[in-house]
Amino acid sequence: MKQFRAAEIPIMKRLQIGEVAQKAGVSVDTVRYYERRQLIDEPPRRASGYRQYAPRVIGRIRFIKQAQKLGFTLGDIEELLRLRDAPNTDCSDMLDRAEAKLVEIEEKIAALSDMKSTLEELVDQCRRSQQGSDSECPILDAMEKGDAS
Amino acid sequence: MKQFRAAEIPIMKRLQIGEVAQKAGVSVDTVRYYERRQLIDEPPRRASGYRQYAPRVIGRIRFIKQAQKLGFTLGDIEELLRLRDAPNTDCSDMLDRAEAKLVEIEEKIAALSDMKSTLEELVDQCRRSQQGSDSECPILDAMEKGDAS
DNA sequence: CTTGACTCTGGAGTATGCTCAAGGGTTTAT
DNA sequence: ATAAACCCTTGAGCATACTCCAGAGTCAAG
């Protein structure tokens, strides 16, 4: 049972969407979007219809944005949030998903690196052909002939 | 003026869309899509409405697909096609665009590599924490606290 | 002649992650 | 009281690159 000194008594303050959005670093529209996508719960409303959020939703939205930074899509994040919410989550489920994402990212890096290599080669050829009197373009040629693959 | 032996006289054969698509390695729908996007010209039609393509459109579509493999979007490729079509194209315009694409790709690789590093670190921590009696999940923690950025 | 394969069109759908629009009500500070 | 800032809704738009749909006409081979 946690003990508080008088100055530390938590106040159950409710927040409007603008404040939530600002503190979480997203737009108001994004907050509503996340609610529509059920990434966050719909909060209770005032008689006016204004949403009244518990402050902990800020942490949840920050979780979402952090996960996005690691390459997880919102679809992925739905599942991560389920794990976060489950009472007996251990690390192995999160580990599985992190490892899977790591593999995806490595594959993307590999694909991009292939493109890079090929472009570098073409750029090189192009620079060399400009130095000679050759008026043909190796980049055009490579794309015509499929040699770029 | 190019000279042909009798067996080499080119025949001005027109092709239907199915044959073009098959030879270019794309779908019929994709050919029509490229026409709609003006990446290829609308060809003359038969009385039936069937498209009658000159064989050189196959090369043009192959050019498009090769450029896509190098990371160029169809928007990018519109411009590449203009360069390809221009009578006095030299290599420097193609070179500019190849270099610009190279920079984009390098930036994407850098971003992905950051993600990778962070995920690897989290995966490492997670594995180590499973070996101890610690029941907390460093991945969850990192996403909650923003330490993953 | 018949039938299966091919052709045609315009528009909507797919997936992703927001963002905008239109029109109106509510709150807050002066 | 007033006005600006805030809130609300639903649905469409944005960008990308196709792909599918529905319904009908045409071609080519048997």
CSV table of C-alpha atoms (C1' of nucleotides) in Angstrom, one decimal:
chain,number,residue,atom,x,y,z
A,1,MET,CA,0.0,0.0,0.0
A,2,LYS,CA,1.8,3.1,-1.2
A,3,GLN,CA,2.0,6.0,1.3
A,4,PHE,CA,1.8,9.6,0.2
A,5,ARG,CA,2.8,12.8,1.9
A,6,ALA,CA,0.2,15.5,1.6
A,7,ALA,CA,2.0,17.2,-1.3
A,8,GLU,CA,2.1,13.9,-3.2
A,9,ILE,CA,-1.5,12.9,-3.2
A,10,PRO,CA,-2.3,12.0,-6.8
A,11,ILE,CA,-5.2,14.1,-8.3
A,12,MET,CA,-7.4,12.2,-10.7
A,13,LYS,CA,-7.2,14.9,-13.3
A,14,ARG,CA,-8.9,14.4,-16.6
A,15,LEU,CA,-7.4,15.9,-19.8
A,16,GLN,CA,-8.9,17.2,-23.0
A,17,ILE,CA,-7.8,15.9,-26.3
A,18,GLY,CA,-5.7,19.0,-27.1
A,19,GLU,CA,-3.6,18.6,-24.0
A,20,VAL,CA,-3.2,14.9,-24.6
A,21,ALA,CA,-2.1,15.5,-28.2
A,22,GLN,CA,0.4,18.2,-27.1
A,23,LYS,CA,1.9,16.1,-24.3
A,24,ALA,CA,2.1,13.0,-26.5
A,25,GLY,CA,3.6,14.9,-29.4
A,26,VAL,CA,0.9,14.1,-32.0
A,27,SER,CA,-2.0,15.9,-33.5
A,28,VAL,CA,-5.5,16.0,-32.2
A,29,ASP,CA,-6.6,14.2,-35.4
A,30,THR,CA,-4.0,11.5,-34.8
A,31,VAL,CA,-5.4,10.9,-31.3
A,32,ARG,CA,-8.9,10.5,-32.8
A,33,TYR,CA,-7.5,8.3,-35.5
A,34,TYR,CA,-5.9,6.0,-32.9
A,35,GLU,CA,-9.2,5.8,-31.1
A,36,ARG,CA,-10.9,4.8,-34.4
A,37,ARG,CA,-8.2,2.2,-34.9
A,38,GLN,CA,-8.8,1.0,-31.3
A,39,LEU,CA,-5.2,1.6,-30.4
A,40,ILE,CA,-6.5,3.7,-27.5
A,41,ASP,CA,-9.8,3.4,-25.7
A,42,GLU,CA,-12.6,5.8,-26.2
A,43,PRO,CA,-12.7,7.9,-23.0
A,44,PRO,CA,-15.7,9.1,-21.0
A,45,ARG,CA,-17.2,12.4,-22.3
A,46,ARG,CA,-18.6,15.5,-20.7
A,47,ALA,CA,-22.1,16.5,-21.4
A,48,SER,CA,-20.7,18.7,-24.2
A,49,GLY,CA,-19.3,15.6,-25.9
A,50,TYR,CA,-15.7,16.5,-25.1
A,51,ARG,CA,-13.4,13.6,-24.4
A,52,GLN,CA,-12.0,13.3,-20.9
A,53,TYR,CA,-8.8,11.3,-20.9
A,54,ALA,CA,-6.9,9.7,-18.0
A,55,PRO,CA,-3.3,11.0,-18.1
A,56,ARG,CA,-2.0,7.4,-18.7
A,57,VAL,CA,-3.2,7.6,-22.3
A,58,ILE,CA,-0.2,9.9,-23.0
A,59,GLY,CA,2.2,7.0,-22.1
A,60,ARG,CA,0.3,4.7,-24.4
A,61,ILE,CA,0.5,7.1,-27.3
A,62,ARG,CA,4.2,7.5,-26.6
A,63,PHE,CA,4.6,3.7,-26.6
A,64,ILE,CA,3.0,3.7,-30.1
A,65,LYS,CA,5.2,6.4,-31.5
A,66,GLN,CA,8.4,4.7,-30.1
A,67,ALA,CA,7.4,1.4,-31.6
A,68,GLN,CA,6.8,3.2,-34.9
A,69,LYS,CA,10.4,4.5,-34.7
A,70,LEU,CA,11.6,1.0,-34.5
A,71,GLY,CA,9.8,0.1,-37.7
A,72,PHE,CA,6.6,-1.4,-36.3
A,73,THR,CA,3.5,-0.6,-38.3
A,74,LEU,CA,0.3,0.3,-36.5
A,75,GLY,CA,-0.9,-3.3,-37.3
A,76,ASP,CA,2.2,-4.6,-35.5
A,77,ILE,CA,1.7,-2.2,-32.7
A,78,GLU,CA,-1.8,-3.5,-32.0
A,79,GLU,CA,-0.3,-6.7,-31.0
A,80,LEU,CA,2.5,-5.1,-29.0
A,81,LEU,CA,-0.2,-3.2,-27.1
A,82,ARG,CA,-2.0,-6.5,-26.3
A,83,LEU,CA,1.2,-7.8,-24.9
A,84,ARG,CA,1.8,-4.6,-22.9
A,85,ASP,CA,-1.7,-4.9,-21.5
A,86,ALA,CA,-1.7,-8.5,-20.6
A,87,PRO,CA,-1.2,-9.2,-16.9
A,88,ASN,CA,1.4,-11.9,-17.2
A,89,THR,CA,3.6,-10.7,-20.1
A,90,ASP,CA,7.1,-12.0,-20.1
A,91,CYS,CA,9.8,-10.8,-22.3
A,92,SER,CA,9.8,-13.8,-24.7
A,93,ASP,CA,6.8,-12.6,-26.7
A,94,MET,CA,8.2,-9.1,-27.1
A,95,LEU,CA,11.5,-10.8,-28.0
A,96,ASP,CA,9.9,-12.8,-30.8
A,97,ARG,CA,8.5,-9.7,-32.4
A,98,ALA,CA,11.6,-7.7,-32.0
A,99,GLU,CA,13.6,-10.4,-33.6
A,100,ALA,CA,11.1,-10.8,-36.5
A,101,LYS,CA,11.2,-7.0,-37.1
A,102,LEU,CA,15.0,-7.2,-37.0
A,103,VAL,CA,14.9,-9.7,-39.8
A,104,GLU,CA,12.6,-7.6,-41.9
A,105,ILE,CA,14.8,-4.6,-41.5
A,106,GLU,CA,17.9,-6.5,-42.4
A,107,GLU,CA,16.1,-7.7,-45.6
A,108,LYS,CA,15.2,-4.1,-46.5
A,109,ILE,CA,18.8,-3.0,-45.9
A,110,ALA,CA,20.0,-5.8,-48.1
A,111,ALA,CA,17.6,-4.8,-50.9
A,112,LEU,CA,18.6,-1.2,-50.7
A,113,SER,CA,22.2,-2.1,-50.6
A,114,ASP,CA,21.8,-3.9,-53.9
A,115,MET,CA,20.2,-0.9,-55.4
A,116,LYS,CA,23.0,1.3,-54.1
A,117,SER,CA,25.7,-0.9,-55.5
A,118,THR,CA,24.2,-1.0,-58.9
A,119,LEU,CA,23.6,2.7,-59.0
A,120,GLU,CA,27.2,3.4,-57.8
A,121,GLU,CA,28.5,1.2,-60.7
A,122,LEU,CA,26.4,3.1,-63.2
A,123,VAL,CA,27.4,6.5,-61.8
A,124,ASP,CA,31.0,5.4,-62.1
A,125,GLN,CA,30.6,4.3,-65.7
A,126,CYS,CA,28.8,7.5,-66.5
A,127,ARG,CA,31.6,9.7,-65.0
A,128,ARG,CA,34.2,7.8,-66.9
A,129,SER,CA,32.3,8.0,-70.2
A,130,GLN,CA,32.0,11.7,-69.8
A,131,GLN,CA,35.8,12.0,-69.7
A,132,GLY,CA,36.1,10.3,-73.1
A,133,SER,CA,34.5,11.3,-76.3
A,134,ASP,CA,31.9,8.6,-76.0
A,135,SER,CA,28.5,10.2,-76.4
A,136,GLU,CA,26.5,7.2,-75.1
A,137,CYS,CA,24.9,7.0,-71.7
A,138,PRO,CA,25.7,3.8,-69.7
A,139,ILE,CA,22.7,4.4,-67.4
A,140,LEU,CA,20.3,4.6,-70.3
A,141,ASP,CA,21.9,1.6,-71.9
A,142,ALA,CA,21.8,-0.5,-68.7
A,143,MET,CA,18.1,0.3,-68.2
A,144,GLU,CA,17.3,-0.6,-71.8
A,145,LYS,CA,19.2,-3.9,-71.7
A,146,GLY,CA,18.2,-5.0,-68.2
A,147,ASP,CA,21.9,-5.1,-67.2
A,148,ALA,CA,21.1,-3.1,-64.2
A,149,SER,CA,19.5,-6.1,-62.5
B,1,MET,CA,21.2,4.2,-94.2
B,2,LYS,CA,21.1,0.7,-92.8
B,3,GLN,CA,21.3,-2.1,-95.3
B,4,PHE,CA,19.5,-5.4,-94.8
B,5,ARG,CA,19.9,-8.8,-96.4
B,6,ALA,CA,16.6,-10.3,-97.5
B,7,ALA,CA,16.2,-12.4,-94.3
B,8,GLU,CA,16.7,-9.4,-92.1
B,9,ILE,CA,14.1,-7.1,-93.5
B,10,PRO,CA,12.2,-5.8,-90.5
B,11,ILE,CA,8.4,-6.4,-90.6
B,12,MET,CA,6.3,-3.7,-89.1
B,13,LYS,CA,4.3,-6.1,-86.9
B,14,ARG,CA,1.8,-4.8,-84.5
B,15,LEU,CA,1.2,-6.5,-81.2
B,16,GLN,CA,-1.8,-6.9,-79.0
B,17,ILE,CA,-1.7,-6.0,-75.4
B,18,GLY,CA,-1.5,-9.6,-74.1
B,19,GLU,CA,1.7,-10.2,-76.2
B,20,VAL,CA,3.2,-6.9,-75.1
B,21,ALA,CA,2.5,-7.6,-71.4
B,22,GLN,CA,3.9,-11.1,-71.7
B,23,LYS,CA,7.1,-10.1,-73.4
B,24,ALA,CA,7.6,-7.1,-71.1
B,25,GLY,CA,7.0,-9.2,-68.0
B,26,VAL,CA,4.0,-7.3,-66.6
B,27,SER,CA,0.2,-7.8,-66.5
B,28,VAL,CA,-2.2,-6.5,-69.1
B,29,ASP,CA,-3.7,-4.3,-66.4
B,30,THR,CA,-0.2,-2.8,-65.7
B,31,VAL,CA,0.1,-1.9,-69.4
B,32,ARG,CA,-3.2,-0.1,-69.4
B,33,TYR,CA,-2.2,1.5,-66.1
B,34,TYR,CA,1.0,2.8,-67.6
B,35,GLU,CA,-0.9,4.2,-70.5
B,36,ARG,CA,-3.3,6.0,-68.1
B,37,ARG,CA,-0.3,7.4,-66.3
B,38,GLN,CA,1.1,8.5,-69.7
B,39,LEU,CA,4.3,6.5,-69.3
B,40,ILE,CA,3.5,4.9,-72.6
B,41,ASP,CA,1.6,6.3,-75.5
B,42,GLU,CA,-1.9,5.2,-76.4
B,43,PRO,CA,-1.5,3.1,-79.5
B,44,PRO,CA,-3.7,3.0,-82.6
B,45,ARG,CA,-6.7,0.7,-82.4
B,46,ARG,CA,-8.4,-1.8,-84.6
B,47,ALA,CA,-12.1,-1.2,-85.5
B,48,SER,CA,-12.8,-3.5,-82.5
B,49,GLY,CA,-11.1,-1.1,-80.1
B,50,TYR,CA,-8.1,-3.5,-79.6
B,51,ARG,CA,-4.8,-1.8,-79.1
B,52,GLN,CA,-2.1,-2.3,-81.7
B,53,TYR,CA,1.3,-1.7,-80.3
B,54,ALA,CA,4.6,-1.2,-82.0
B,55,PRO,CA,7.1,-3.7,-80.6
B,56,ARG,CA,9.4,-0.9,-79.3
B,57,VAL,CA,6.9,-0.4,-76.4
B,58,ILE,CA,8.2,-3.6,-74.9
B,59,GLY,CA,11.6,-1.9,-74.5
B,60,ARG,CA,10.0,1.1,-72.9
B,61,ILE,CA,8.2,-1.0,-70.3
B,62,ARG,CA,11.4,-2.9,-69.6
B,63,PHE,CA,13.1,0.4,-69.0
B,64,ILE,CA,10.4,1.4,-66.5
B,65,LYS,CA,10.7,-1.9,-64.6
B,66,GLN,CA,14.5,-1.7,-64.5
B,67,ALA,CA,14.4,1.8,-63.2
B,68,GLN,CA,11.9,0.7,-60.5
B,69,LYS,CA,14.4,-2.0,-59.5
B,70,LEU,CA,16.9,0.9,-58.8
B,71,GLY,CA,14.4,2.6,-56.5
B,72,PHE,CA,12.9,5.1,-58.9
B,73,THR,CA,9.2,5.7,-58.4
B,74,LEU,CA,6.9,6.0,-61.4
B,75,GLY,CA,7.0,9.8,-60.8
B,76,ASP,CA,10.8,9.7,-61.1
B,77,ILE,CA,10.5,7.5,-64.1
B,78,GLU,CA,8.4,10.0,-66.0
B,79,GLU,CA,11.3,12.3,-66.0
B,80,LEU,CA,13.8,9.6,-66.9
B,81,LEU,CA,11.6,8.7,-69.9
B,82,ARG,CA,11.7,12.3,-71.0
B,83,LEU,CA,15.4,12.2,-70.9
B,84,ARG,CA,15.4,8.9,-72.8
B,85,ASP,CA,13.2,10.4,-75.5
B,86,ALA,CA,15.0,13.7,-75.9
B,87,PRO,CA,17.1,13.8,-79.1
B,88,ASN,CA,20.2,15.3,-77.5
B,89,THR,CA,20.4,13.6,-74.1
B,90,ASP,CA,23.8,13.3,-72.7
B,91,CYS,CA,24.7,11.4,-69.6
B,92,SER,CA,24.9,14.3,-67.2
B,93,ASP,CA,21.1,14.6,-66.6
B,94,MET,CA,20.9,10.9,-66.0
B,95,LEU,CA,23.9,11.1,-63.8
B,96,ASP,CA,22.2,13.8,-61.6
B,97,ARG,CA,19.2,11.7,-61.1
B,98,ALA,CA,21.1,8.6,-60.4
B,99,GLU,CA,23.2,10.5,-57.8
B,100,ALA,CA,20.2,12.0,-56.2
B,101,LYS,CA,18.6,8.5,-55.9
B,102,LEU,CA,21.8,7.2,-54.4
B,103,VAL,CA,21.6,9.8,-51.7
B,104,GLU,CA,18.0,8.9,-50.9
B,105,ILE,CA,18.9,5.2,-50.7
B,106,GLU,CA,21.8,5.9,-48.5
B,107,GLU,CA,19.5,7.9,-46.2
B,108,LYS,CA,17.0,5.1,-46.0
B,109,ILE,CA,19.8,2.6,-45.2
B,110,ALA,CA,21.0,4.9,-42.5
B,111,ALA,CA,17.5,5.2,-40.9
B,112,LEU,CA,17.0,1.4,-41.1
B,113,SER,CA,20.4,0.8,-39.6
B,114,ASP,CA,19.5,3.0,-36.6
B,115,MET,CA,16.4,1.0,-36.1
B,116,LYS,CA,18.4,-2.2,-36.4
B,117,SER,CA,21.0,-1.1,-33.8
B,118,THR,CA,18.3,-0.2,-31.3
B,119,LEU,CA,16.4,-3.4,-31.8
B,120,GLU,CA,19.6,-5.4,-31.5
B,121,GLU,CA,20.4,-3.7,-28.2
B,122,LEU,CA,16.9,-4.4,-26.9
B,123,VAL,CA,17.0,-8.0,-28.1
B,124,ASP,CA,20.3,-8.4,-26.3
B,125,GLN,CA,19.0,-7.0,-23.0
B,126,CYS,CA,15.9,-9.1,-23.3
B,127,ARG,CA,18.0,-12.3,-23.7
B,128,ARG,CA,20.2,-11.3,-20.8
B,129,SER,CA,17.2,-10.5,-18.5
B,130,GLN,CA,15.7,-13.9,-19.3
B,131,GLN,CA,18.8,-15.6,-17.9
B,132,GLY,CA,18.4,-13.8,-14.6
B,133,SER,CA,15.4,-13.8,-12.3
B,134,ASP,CA,14.4,-10.3,-13.5
B,135,SER,CA,10.8,-10.5,-14.6
B,136,GLU,CA,10.7,-7.1,-16.3
B,137,CYS,CA,10.9,-6.6,-20.0
B,138,PRO,CA,13.5,-4.2,-21.3
B,139,ILE,CA,11.7,-3.8,-24.6
B,140,LEU,CA,8.5,-2.7,-23.0
B,141,ASP,CA,10.4,-0.5,-20.6
B,142,ALA,CA,12.3,1.2,-23.5
B,143,MET,CA,9.2,1.9,-25.4
B,144,GLU,CA,7.4,3.3,-22.3
B,145,LYS,CA,10.3,5.6,-21.5
B,146,GLY,CA,11.4,6.7,-24.9
B,147,ASP,CA,14.8,5.3,-24.3
B,148,ALA,CA,14.6,3.5,-27.6
B,149,SER,CA,15.1,6.7,-29.6
C,1,DC,C1',-21.2,-22.2,-86.0
C,2,DT,C1',-19.5,-22.5,-81.2
C,3,DT,C1',-16.7,-21.7,-77.4
C,4,DG,C1',-13.0,-20.4,-74.8
C,5,DA,C1',-9.6,-16.9,-74.7
C,6,DC,C1',-9.0,-12.5,-75.4
C,7,DT,C1',-10.2,-7.6,-75.5
C,8,DC,C1',-12.6,-3.3,-73.8
C,9,DT,C1',-14.1,0.6,-70.1
C,10,DG,C1',-14.3,3.5,-65.7
C,11,DG,C1',-14.1,3.3,-61.3
C,12,DA,C1',-13.3,1.2,-57.0
C,13,DG,C1',-10.3,-1.4,-53.9
C,14,DT,C1',-5.9,-2.7,-51.5
C,15,DA,C1',-2.5,-1.2,-47.8
C,16,DT,C1',-0.4,2.5,-44.9
C,17,DG,C1',-0.8,6.6,-41.7
C,18,DC,C1',-2.4,10.2,-41.3
C,19,DT,C1',-4.8,14.9,-42.7
C,20,DC,C1',-8.4,17.7,-44.4
C,21,DA,C1',-13.2,19.3,-45.2
C,22,DA,C1',-17.6,21.0,-43.9
C,23,DG,C1',-20.5,22.6,-40.7
C,24,DG,C1',-21.6,23.3,-36.3
C,25,DG,C1',-21.4,23.3,-30.9
C,26,DT,C1',-18.7,24.5,-26.4
C,27,DT,C1',-15.3,26.5,-23.4
C,28,DT,C1',-12.4,30.0,-21.7
C,29,DA,C1',-10.4,34.3,-21.0
C,30,DT,C1',-11.0,39.2,-21.3
D,1,DA,C1',-21.2,39.7,-23.4
D,2,DT,C1',-17.7,38.5,-26.9
D,3,DA,C1',-14.5,36.3,-29.6
D,4,DA,C1',-11.0,33.2,-30.2
D,5,DA,C1',-9.7,28.8,-29.3
D,6,DC,C1',-11.3,24.6,-28.6
D,7,DC,C1',-14.2,20.7,-29.3
D,8,DC,C1',-17.3,17.4,-32.2
D,9,DT,C1',-18.7,14.2,-36.4
D,10,DT,C1',-18.2,11.4,-40.8
D,11,DG,C1',-16.2,10.6,-44.7
D,12,DA,C1',-13.1,11.7,-48.2
D,13,DG,C1',-8.4,12.8,-49.7
D,14,DC,C1',-3.4,12.2,-50.1
D,15,DA,C1',0.5,9.4,-52.1
D,16,DT,C1',2.1,4.9,-54.1
D,17,DA,C1',1.5,1.0,-57.7
D,18,DC,C1',-1.0,-1.7,-59.0
D,19,DT,C1',-5.3,-5.0,-59.1
D,20,DC,C1',-10.0,-6.2,-59.3
D,21,DC,C1',-14.9,-5.7,-60.8
D,22,DA,C1',-18.8,-6.0,-63.7
D,23,DG,C1',-20.5,-6.5,-67.9
D,24,DA,C1',-20.0,-6.8,-72.5
D,25,DG,C1',-17.8,-7.1,-77.3
D,26,DT,C1',-14.2,-9.6,-80.5
D,27,DC,C1',-11.2,-13.1,-82.2
D,28,DA,C1',-9.4,-17.4,-83.5
D,29,DA,C1',-9.3,-22.3,-83.6
D,30,DG,C1',-11.8,-26.5,-83.9
